[in-house]
Amino acid sequence: MKIVIVGCGRVGASAAELWDAAGHEVVILDIETRAFERLPSSFNGTAIRGDGTDEDVLRRAGVEGADILLALTEGDNRNIMSAQLAVEALDVRNVVAKVNDPVRATAYAELGLATLCRTGLMVDAMNAHLGLPPSGLAGMQAASGQHPGGEHEHGRHPDVVVAASDAAVEA
């Protein structure tokens, strides 16, 4: 499976390492070359320095037609832009955008982008540890709607997005 991850922070690097070790084709992008230092020396995927919100960069990185794209940068807006490009222009079947704001995560899911909200996930993890009930905040949400004017040419909706890398290559 071809997995593209936009953002080589702790989560992106950890996911890239796990999926690479499991034998998947992993491509990871980040705007900072130093971010790739988080990847282990055993990483056999592809690391590309480039902007995951730039359609040309994503195309040169081989994102078009990937099985999965995960937008995992620290910026909600960058993640939404990258995920939207993957769905609407690059024929990625499964896309997930990390969105830290629970209200925005729900809104984007309702507009057709699957979202991962660490705020809701962390609060619920703490509540579970403390024996408290779930918060009701957004955690992982499947795409439940469609962006106006954003109908994917094949009528598919995104569910996950991932990218991984081995040696940094400039896109």
mmCIF file of N, CA, C and O in Angstrom, residues 74-157:
data_model
loop_
_atom_site.group_PDB
_atom_site.id
_atom_site.type_symbol
_atom_site.label_atom_id
_atom_site.label_comp_id
_atom_site.label_asym_id
_atom_site.label_seq_id
_atom_site.Cartn_x
_atom_site.Cartn_y
_atom_site.Cartn_z
ATOM 1 N N GLU A 74 1.640 20.678 12.044
ATOM 2 C CA GLU A 74 1.141 21.381 13.230
ATOM 3 C C GLU A 74 0.085 22.416 12.885
ATOM 4 O O GLU A 74 -0.525 22.995 13.779
ATOM 5 N N GLY A 75 -0.140 22.673 11.602
ATOM 6 C CA GLY A 75 -1.090 23.701 11.206
ATOM 7 C C GLY A 75 -2.391 23.138 10.666
ATOM 8 O O GLY A 75 -2.394 22.442 9.653
ATOM 9 N N ASP A 76 -3.502 23.442 11.327
ATOM 10 C CA ASP A 76 -4.807 22.971 10.865
ATOM 11 C C ASP A 76 -5.072 23.386 9.426
ATOM 12 O O ASP A 76 -5.532 22.574 8.614
ATOM 13 N N ASN A 77 -4.795 24.644 9.085
ATOM 14 C CA ASN A 77 -5.074 25.127 7.730
ATOM 15 C C ASN A 77 -4.241 24.397 6.687
ATOM 16 O O ASN A 77 -4.740 24.033 5.619
ATOM 17 N N ARG A 78 -2.950 24.155 6.992
ATOM 18 C CA ARG A 78 -2.099 23.409 6.061
ATOM 19 C C ARG A 78 -2.622 21.988 5.870
ATOM 20 O O ARG A 78 -2.632 21.456 4.757
ATOM 21 N N ASN A 79 -3.061 21.381 6.958
ATOM 22 C CA ASN A 79 -3.567 20.013 6.876
ATOM 23 C C ASN A 79 -4.839 19.932 6.028
ATOM 24 O O ASN A 79 -4.997 19.029 5.200
ATOM 25 N N ILE A 80 -5.724 20.893 6.217
ATOM 26 C CA ILE A 80 -6.963 20.915 5.436
ATOM 27 C C ILE A 80 -6.647 21.135 3.959
ATOM 28 O O ILE A 80 -7.200 20.457 3.081
ATOM 29 N N MET A 81 -5.734 22.064 3.672
ATOM 30 C CA MET A 81 -5.379 22.335 2.273
ATOM 31 C C MET A 81 -4.768 21.103 1.608
ATOM 32 O O MET A 81 -5.118 20.746 0.476
ATOM 33 N N SER A 82 -3.852 20.450 2.296
ATOM 34 C CA SER A 82 -3.202 19.266 1.754
ATOM 35 C C SER A 82 -4.209 18.145 1.517
ATOM 36 O O SER A 82 -4.211 17.496 0.465
ATOM 37 N N ALA A 83 -5.085 17.924 2.486
ATOM 38 C CA ALA A 83 -6.096 16.877 2.370
ATOM 39 C C ALA A 83 -7.061 17.172 1.228
ATOM 40 O O ALA A 83 -7.430 16.279 0.460
ATOM 41 N N GLN A 84 -7.456 18.423 1.105
ATOM 42 C CA GLN A 84 -8.386 18.799 0.053
ATOM 43 C C GLN A 84 -7.761 18.599 -1.337
ATOM 44 O O GLN A 84 -8.416 18.098 -2.253
ATOM 45 N N LEU A 85 -6.490 18.955 -1.483
ATOM 46 C CA LEU A 85 -5.797 18.715 -2.753
ATOM 47 C C LEU A 85 -5.746 17.222 -3.062
ATOM 48 O O LEU A 85 -5.959 16.805 -4.208
ATOM 49 N N ALA A 86 -5.443 16.418 -2.045
ATOM 50 C CA ALA A 86 -5.345 14.973 -2.250
ATOM 51 C C ALA A 86 -6.655 14.396 -2.755
ATOM 52 O O ALA A 86 -6.676 13.566 -3.664
ATOM 53 N N VAL A 87 -7.762 14.864 -2.185
ATOM 54 C CA VAL A 87 -9.077 14.348 -2.551
ATOM 55 C C VAL A 87 -9.535 14.881 -3.902
ATOM 56 O O VAL A 87 -9.967 14.125 -4.766
ATOM 57 N N GLU A 88 -9.438 16.196 -4.070
ATOM 58 C CA GLU A 88 -10.060 16.828 -5.230
ATOM 59 C C GLU A 88 -9.203 16.827 -6.486
ATOM 60 O O GLU A 88 -9.736 16.863 -7.586
ATOM 61 N N ALA A 89 -7.873 16.784 -6.336
ATOM 62 C CA ALA A 89 -7.017 16.910 -7.514
ATOM 63 C C ALA A 89 -6.103 15.717 -7.760
ATOM 64 O O ALA A 89 -5.633 15.534 -8.877
ATOM 65 N N LEU A 90 -5.857 14.907 -6.727
ATOM 66 C CA LEU A 90 -4.814 13.888 -6.860
ATOM 67 C C LEU A 90 -5.304 12.446 -6.739
ATOM 68 O O LEU A 90 -4.499 11.522 -6.670
ATOM 69 N N ASP A 91 -6.609 12.238 -6.682
ATOM 70 C CA ASP A 91 -7.186 10.894 -6.720
ATOM 71 C C ASP A 91 -6.695 9.980 -5.601
ATOM 72 O O ASP A 91 -6.463 8.798 -5.811
ATOM 73 N N VAL A 92 -6.534 10.530 -4.403
ATOM 74 C CA VAL A 92 -6.160 9.702 -3.260
ATOM 75 C C VAL A 92 -7.444 9.160 -2.646
ATOM 76 O O VAL A 92 -8.382 9.906 -2.373
ATOM 77 N N ARG A 93 -7.490 7.859 -2.436
ATOM 78 C CA ARG A 93 -8.720 7.200 -1.981
ATOM 79 C C ARG A 93 -9.049 7.453 -0.522
ATOM 80 O O ARG A 93 -10.201 7.596 -0.159
ATOM 81 N N ASN A 94 -8.056 7.431 0.340
ATOM 82 C CA ASN A 94 -8.275 7.576 1.786
ATOM 83 C C ASN A 94 -7.426 8.713 2.312
ATOM 84 O O ASN A 94 -6.208 8.669 2.201
ATOM 85 N N VAL A 95 -8.077 9.705 2.904
ATOM 86 C CA VAL A 95 -7.382 10.903 3.371
ATOM 87 C C VAL A 95 -7.846 11.254 4.771
ATOM 88 O O VAL A 95 -9.037 11.200 5.074
ATOM 89 N N VAL A 96 -6.881 11.654 5.635
ATOM 90 C CA VAL A 96 -7.206 12.119 6.981
ATOM 91 C C VAL A 96 -6.400 13.379 7.245
ATOM 92 O O VAL A 96 -5.198 13.429 6.977
ATOM 93 N N ALA A 97 -7.070 14.393 7.795
ATOM 94 C CA ALA A 97 -6.411 15.640 8.166
ATOM 95 C C ALA A 97 -6.453 15.802 9.677
ATOM 96 O O ALA A 97 -7.526 15.702 10.278
ATOM 97 N N LYS A 98 -5.293 16.066 10.284
ATOM 98 C CA LYS A 98 -5.241 16.360 11.718
ATOM 99 C C LYS A 98 -5.705 17.803 11.905
ATOM 100 O O LYS A 98 -5.169 18.722 11.293
ATOM 101 N N VAL A 99 -6.730 17.974 12.733
ATOM 102 C CA VAL A 99 -7.264 19.299 13.028
ATOM 103 C C VAL A 99 -7.381 19.389 14.556
ATOM 104 O O VAL A 99 -8.134 18.632 15.162
ATOM 105 N N ASN A 100 -6.638 20.292 15.170
ATOM 106 C CA ASN A 100 -6.584 20.366 16.628
ATOM 107 C C ASN A 100 -7.832 20.961 17.274
ATOM 108 O O ASN A 100 -8.149 20.648 18.411
ATOM 109 N N ASP A 101 -8.539 21.814 16.565
ATOM 110 C CA ASP A 101 -9.739 22.466 17.087
ATOM 111 C C ASP A 101 -10.944 21.533 16.887
ATOM 112 O O ASP A 101 -11.318 21.240 15.753
ATOM 113 N N PRO A 102 -11.567 21.054 17.989
ATOM 114 C CA PRO A 102 -12.686 20.108 17.856
ATOM 115 C C PRO A 102 -13.859 20.646 17.038
ATOM 116 O O PRO A 102 -14.488 19.890 16.294
ATOM 117 N N VAL A 103 -14.153 21.927 17.147
ATOM 118 C CA VAL A 103 -15.264 22.502 16.388
ATOM 119 C C VAL A 103 -14.953 22.475 14.890
ATOM 120 O O VAL A 103 -15.789 22.079 14.070
ATOM 121 N N ARG A 104 -13.723 22.867 14.534
ATOM 122 C CA ARG A 104 -13.326 22.858 13.123
ATOM 123 C C ARG A 104 -13.222 21.425 12.601
ATOM 124 O O ARG A 104 -13.547 21.162 11.438
ATOM 125 N N ALA A 105 -12.760 20.501 13.434
ATOM 126 C CA ALA A 105 -12.650 19.099 13.009
ATOM 127 C C ALA A 105 -14.022 18.560 12.617
ATOM 128 O O ALA A 105 -14.167 17.905 11.573
ATOM 129 N N THR A 106 -15.024 18.855 13.408
ATOM 130 C CA THR A 106 -16.384 18.409 13.095
ATOM 131 C C THR A 106 -16.897 19.092 11.832
ATOM 132 O O THR A 106 -17.487 18.447 10.956
ATOM 133 N N ALA A 107 -16.656 20.385 11.707
ATOM 134 C CA ALA A 107 -17.126 21.124 10.530
ATOM 135 C C ALA A 107 -16.506 20.568 9.253
ATOM 136 O O ALA A 107 -17.207 20.371 8.253
ATOM 137 N N TYR A 108 -15.187 20.288 9.267
ATOM 138 C CA TYR A 108 -14.539 19.770 8.059
ATOM 139 C C TYR A 108 -14.985 18.345 7.749
ATOM 140 O O TYR A 108 -15.106 17.976 6.586
ATOM 141 N N ALA A 109 -15.243 17.542 8.782
ATOM 142 C CA ALA A 109 -15.770 16.193 8.537
ATOM 143 C C ALA A 109 -17.130 16.293 7.851
ATOM 144 O O ALA A 109 -17.424 15.541 6.922
ATOM 145 N N GLU A 110 -17.934 17.249 8.289
ATOM 146 C CA GLU A 110 -19.248 17.443 7.680
ATOM 147 C C GLU A 110 -19.139 17.969 6.249
ATOM 148 O O GLU A 110 -20.078 17.852 5.471
ATOM 149 N N LEU A 111 -17.979 18.553 5.909
ATOM 150 C CA LEU A 111 -17.740 19.039 4.545
ATOM 151 C C LEU A 111 -17.009 18.012 3.680
ATOM 152 O O LEU A 111 -16.598 18.323 2.563
ATOM 153 N N GLY A 112 -16.799 16.808 4.208
ATOM 154 C CA GLY A 112 -16.260 15.745 3.375
ATOM 155 C C GLY A 112 -14.813 15.348 3.597
ATOM 156 O O GLY A 112 -14.266 14.585 2.813
ATOM 157 N N LEU A 113 -14.156 15.849 4.662
ATOM 158 C CA LEU A 113 -12.775 15.441 4.950
ATOM 159 C C LEU A 113 -12.728 14.696 6.283
ATOM 160 O O LEU A 113 -13.163 15.224 7.308
ATOM 161 N N ALA A 114 -12.199 13.493 6.271
ATOM 162 C CA ALA A 114 -12.021 12.766 7.525
ATOM 163 C C ALA A 114 -11.019 13.535 8.377
ATOM 164 O O ALA A 114 -10.013 14.037 7.868
ATOM 165 N N THR A 115 -11.299 13.656 9.673
ATOM 166 C CA THR A 115 -10.430 14.431 10.559
ATOM 167 C C THR A 115 -10.030 13.642 11.794
ATOM 168 O O THR A 115 -10.761 12.776 12.269
ATOM 169 N N LEU A 116 -8.857 13.984 12.297
ATOM 170 C CA LEU A 116 -8.309 13.438 13.526
ATOM 171 C C LEU A 116 -8.054 14.627 14.437
ATOM 172 O O LEU A 116 -7.300 15.537 14.073
ATOM 173 N N CYS A 117 -8.700 14.647 15.607
ATOM 174 C CA CYS A 117 -8.552 15.771 16.529
ATOM 175 C C CYS A 117 -7.886 15.291 17.807
ATOM 176 O O CYS A 117 -8.501 14.604 18.623
ATOM 177 N N ARG A 118 -6.596 15.649 17.972
ATOM 178 C CA ARG A 118 -5.876 15.160 19.148
ATOM 179 C C ARG A 118 -6.421 15.754 20.440
ATOM 180 O O ARG A 118 -6.278 15.150 21.504
ATOM 181 N N THR A 119 -7.058 16.902 20.377
ATOM 182 C CA THR A 119 -7.649 17.491 21.585
ATOM 183 C C THR A 119 -8.671 16.530 22.172
ATOM 184 O O THR A 119 -8.611 16.190 23.361
ATOM 185 N N GLY A 120 -9.614 16.091 21.344
ATOM 186 C CA GLY A 120 -10.628 15.151 21.810
ATOM 187 C C GLY A 120 -10.034 13.819 22.226
ATOM 188 O O GLY A 120 -10.424 13.236 23.242
ATOM 189 N N LEU A 121 -9.055 13.317 21.457
ATOM 190 C CA LEU A 121 -8.423 12.038 21.782
ATOM 191 C C LEU A 121 -7.695 12.096 23.122
ATOM 192 O O LEU A 121 -7.790 11.173 23.939
ATOM 193 N N MET A 122 -6.984 13.197 23.366
ATOM 194 C CA MET A 122 -6.224 13.318 24.611
ATOM 195 C C MET A 122 -7.147 13.485 25.818
ATOM 196 O O MET A 122 -6.913 12.871 26.868
ATOM 197 N N VAL A 123 -8.174 14.298 25.694
ATOM 198 C CA VAL A 123 -9.113 14.480 26.805
ATOM 199 C C VAL A 123 -9.776 13.147 27.129
ATOM 200 O O VAL A 123 -9.893 12.766 28.297
ATOM 201 N N ASP A 124 -10.192 12.409 26.103
ATOM 202 C CA ASP A 124 -10.828 11.116 26.353
ATOM 203 C C ASP A 124 -9.853 10.095 26.938
ATOM 204 O O ASP A 124 -10.244 9.273 27.768
ATOM 205 N N ALA A 125 -8.586 10.131 26.521
ATOM 206 C CA ALA A 125 -7.586 9.227 27.113
ATOM 207 C C ALA A 125 -7.397 9.541 28.593
ATOM 208 O O ALA A 125 -7.314 8.632 29.430
ATOM 209 N N MET A 126 -7.322 10.842 28.919
ATOM 210 C CA MET A 126 -7.186 11.218 30.344
ATOM 211 C C MET A 126 -8.423 10.806 31.132
ATOM 212 O O MET A 126 -8.308 10.262 32.239
ATOM 213 N N ASN A 127 -9.604 11.051 30.563
ATOM 214 C CA ASN A 127 -10.834 10.667 31.255
ATOM 215 C C ASN A 127 -10.883 9.163 31.490
ATOM 216 O O ASN A 127 -11.282 8.712 32.571
ATOM 217 N N ALA A 128 -10.498 8.375 30.497
ATOM 218 C CA ALA A 128 -10.499 6.922 30.648
ATOM 219 C C ALA A 128 -9.539 6.500 31.762
ATOM 220 O O ALA A 128 -9.877 5.648 32.595
ATOM 221 N N HIS A 129 -8.370 7.100 31.792
ATOM 222 C CA HIS A 129 -7.388 6.788 32.834
ATOM 223 C C HIS A 129 -7.920 7.150 34.220
ATOM 224 O O HIS A 129 -7.663 6.446 35.199
ATOM 225 N N LEU A 130 -8.636 8.254 34.312
ATOM 226 C CA LEU A 130 -9.151 8.733 35.595
ATOM 227 C C LEU A 130 -10.502 8.140 35.961
ATOM 228 O O LEU A 130 -11.060 8.447 37.016
ATOM 229 N N GLY A 131 -11.044 7.291 35.092
ATOM 230 C CA GLY A 131 -12.335 6.678 35.369
ATOM 231 C C GLY A 131 -13.502 7.623 35.139
ATOM 232 O O GLY A 131 -14.586 7.423 35.695
ATOM 233 N N LEU A 132 -13.305 8.637 34.325
ATOM 234 C CA LEU A 132 -14.356 9.605 34.025
ATOM 235 C C LEU A 132 -15.010 9.264 32.684
ATOM 236 O O LEU A 132 -14.410 8.587 31.853
ATOM 237 N N PRO A 133 -16.220 9.746 32.445
ATOM 238 C CA PRO A 133 -16.899 9.429 31.178
ATOM 239 C C PRO A 133 -16.250 10.144 29.999
ATOM 240 O O PRO A 133 -15.565 11.158 30.176
ATOM 241 N N PRO A 134 -16.478 9.634 28.783
ATOM 242 C CA PRO A 134 -15.946 10.290 27.584
ATOM 243 C C PRO A 134 -16.422 11.742 27.499
ATOM 244 O O PRO A 134 -17.511 12.088 27.956
ATOM 245 N N SER A 135 -15.605 12.576 26.878
ATOM 246 C CA SER A 135 -15.876 14.017 26.813
ATOM 247 C C SER A 135 -16.949 14.388 25.802
ATOM 248 O O SER A 135 -17.594 15.423 25.937
ATOM 249 N N GLY A 136 -17.085 13.594 24.768
ATOM 250 C CA GLY A 136 -17.994 13.957 23.692
ATOM 251 C C GLY A 136 -17.327 14.853 22.651
ATOM 252 O O GLY A 136 -17.952 15.231 21.662
ATOM 253 N N LEU A 137 -16.049 15.203 22.875
ATOM 254 C CA LEU A 137 -15.314 16.004 21.902
ATOM 255 C C LEU A 137 -14.960 15.145 20.691
ATOM 256 O O LEU A 137 -14.833 13.926 20.801
ATOM 257 N N ALA A 138 -14.763 15.796 19.573
ATOM 258 C CA ALA A 138 -14.374 15.092 18.355
ATOM 259 C C ALA A 138 -13.031 14.396 18.555
ATOM 260 O O ALA A 138 -12.134 14.960 19.178
ATOM 261 N N GLY A 139 -12.883 13.198 18.058
ATOM 262 C CA GLY A 139 -11.618 12.462 18.055
ATOM 263 C C GLY A 139 -11.286 12.140 16.614
ATOM 264 O O GLY A 139 -10.809 12.977 15.878
ATOM 265 N N MET A 140 -11.602 10.930 16.197
ATOM 266 C CA MET A 140 -11.464 10.529 14.797
ATOM 267 C C MET A 140 -12.854 10.582 14.189
ATOM 268 O O MET A 140 -13.775 9.980 14.716
ATOM 269 N N GLN A 141 -12.992 11.345 13.087
ATOM 270 C CA GLN A 141 -14.299 11.468 12.445
ATOM 271 C C GLN A 141 -14.195 11.160 10.960
ATOM 272 O O GLN A 141 -13.356 11.739 10.268
ATOM 273 N N ALA A 142 -15.044 10.267 10.502
ATOM 274 C CA ALA A 142 -15.102 9.964 9.072
ATOM 275 C C ALA A 142 -15.739 11.134 8.341
ATOM 276 O O ALA A 142 -16.500 11.903 8.929
ATOM 277 N N ALA A 143 -15.431 11.260 7.075
ATOM 278 C CA ALA A 143 -16.076 12.267 6.242
ATOM 279 C C ALA A 143 -17.558 11.931 6.183
ATOM 280 O O ALA A 143 -17.932 10.825 5.839
ATOM 281 N N SER A 144 -18.390 12.896 6.555
ATOM 282 C CA SER A 144 -19.827 12.625 6.595
ATOM 283 C C SER A 144 -20.607 13.473 5.596
ATOM 284 O O SER A 144 -21.813 13.365 5.516
ATOM 285 N N GLY A 145 -19.922 14.297 4.854
ATOM 286 C CA GLY A 145 -20.592 15.160 3.888
ATOM 287 C C GLY A 145 -19.700 15.365 2.689
ATOM 288 O O GLY A 145 -18.755 14.621 2.463
ATOM 289 N N GLN A 146 -19.997 16.404 1.939
ATOM 290 C CA GLN A 146 -19.204 16.704 0.747
ATOM 291 C C GLN A 146 -19.035 18.204 0.638
ATOM 292 O O GLN A 146 -19.973 18.962 0.846
ATOM 293 N N HIS A 147 -17.817 18.611 0.295
ATOM 294 C CA HIS A 147 -17.509 20.032 0.118
ATOM 295 C C HIS A 147 -18.245 20.548 -1.108
ATOM 296 O O HIS A 147 -18.191 19.932 -2.165
ATOM 297 N N PRO A 148 -18.933 21.686 -0.979
ATOM 298 C CA PRO A 148 -19.618 22.241 -2.153
ATOM 299 C C PRO A 148 -18.627 22.499 -3.278
ATOM 300 O O PRO A 148 -17.605 23.141 -3.083
ATOM 301 N N GLY A 149 -18.912 21.955 -4.442
ATOM 302 C CA GLY A 149 -18.024 22.137 -5.585
ATOM 303 C C GLY A 149 -16.794 21.263 -5.523
ATOM 304 O O GLY A 149 -15.946 21.310 -6.385
ATOM 305 N N GLY A 150 -16.677 20.437 -4.498
ATOM 306 C CA GLY A 150 -15.494 19.617 -4.332
ATOM 307 C C GLY A 150 -15.724 18.157 -4.615
ATOM 308 O O GLY A 150 -15.019 17.315 -4.100
ATOM 309 N N GLU A 151 -16.707 17.845 -5.445
ATOM 310 C CA GLU A 151 -16.988 16.450 -5.744
ATOM 311 C C GLU A 151 -15.796 15.826 -6.446
ATOM 312 O O GLU A 151 -15.315 16.316 -7.450
ATOM 313 N N HIS A 152 -15.317 14.751 -5.891
ATOM 314 C CA HIS A 152 -14.180 14.023 -6.455
ATOM 315 C C HIS A 152 -14.625 13.408 -7.770
ATOM 316 O O HIS A 152 -15.733 12.915 -7.895
ATOM 317 N N GLU A 153 -13.767 13.445 -8.764
ATOM 318 C CA GLU A 153 -14.176 13.000 -10.090
ATOM 319 C C GLU A 153 -14.661 11.562 -10.118
ATOM 320 O O GLU A 153 -15.435 11.182 -10.972
ATOM 321 N N HIS A 154 -14.228 10.744 -9.177
ATOM 322 C CA HIS A 154 -14.666 9.350 -9.132
ATOM 323 C C HIS A 154 -15.737 9.139 -8.074
ATOM 324 O O HIS A 154 -16.117 8.014 -7.810
ATOM 325 N N GLY A 155 -16.175 10.206 -7.420
ATOM 326 C CA GLY A 155 -17.228 10.104 -6.427
ATOM 327 C C GLY A 155 -16.789 9.480 -5.122
ATOM 328 O O GLY A 155 -17.608 9.096 -4.313
ATOM 329 N N ARG A 156 -15.506 9.371 -4.887
ATOM 330 C CA ARG A 156 -15.021 8.765 -3.654
ATOM 331 C C ARG A 156 -14.754 9.841 -2.621
ATOM 332 O O ARG A 156 -14.497 10.989 -2.953
ATOM 333 N N HIS A 157 -14.763 9.437 -1.386
ATOM 334 C CA HIS A 157 -14.488 10.366 -0.291
ATOM 335 C C HIS A 157 -13.257 9.902 0.465
ATOM 336 O O HIS A 157 -12.993 8.717 0.579
#
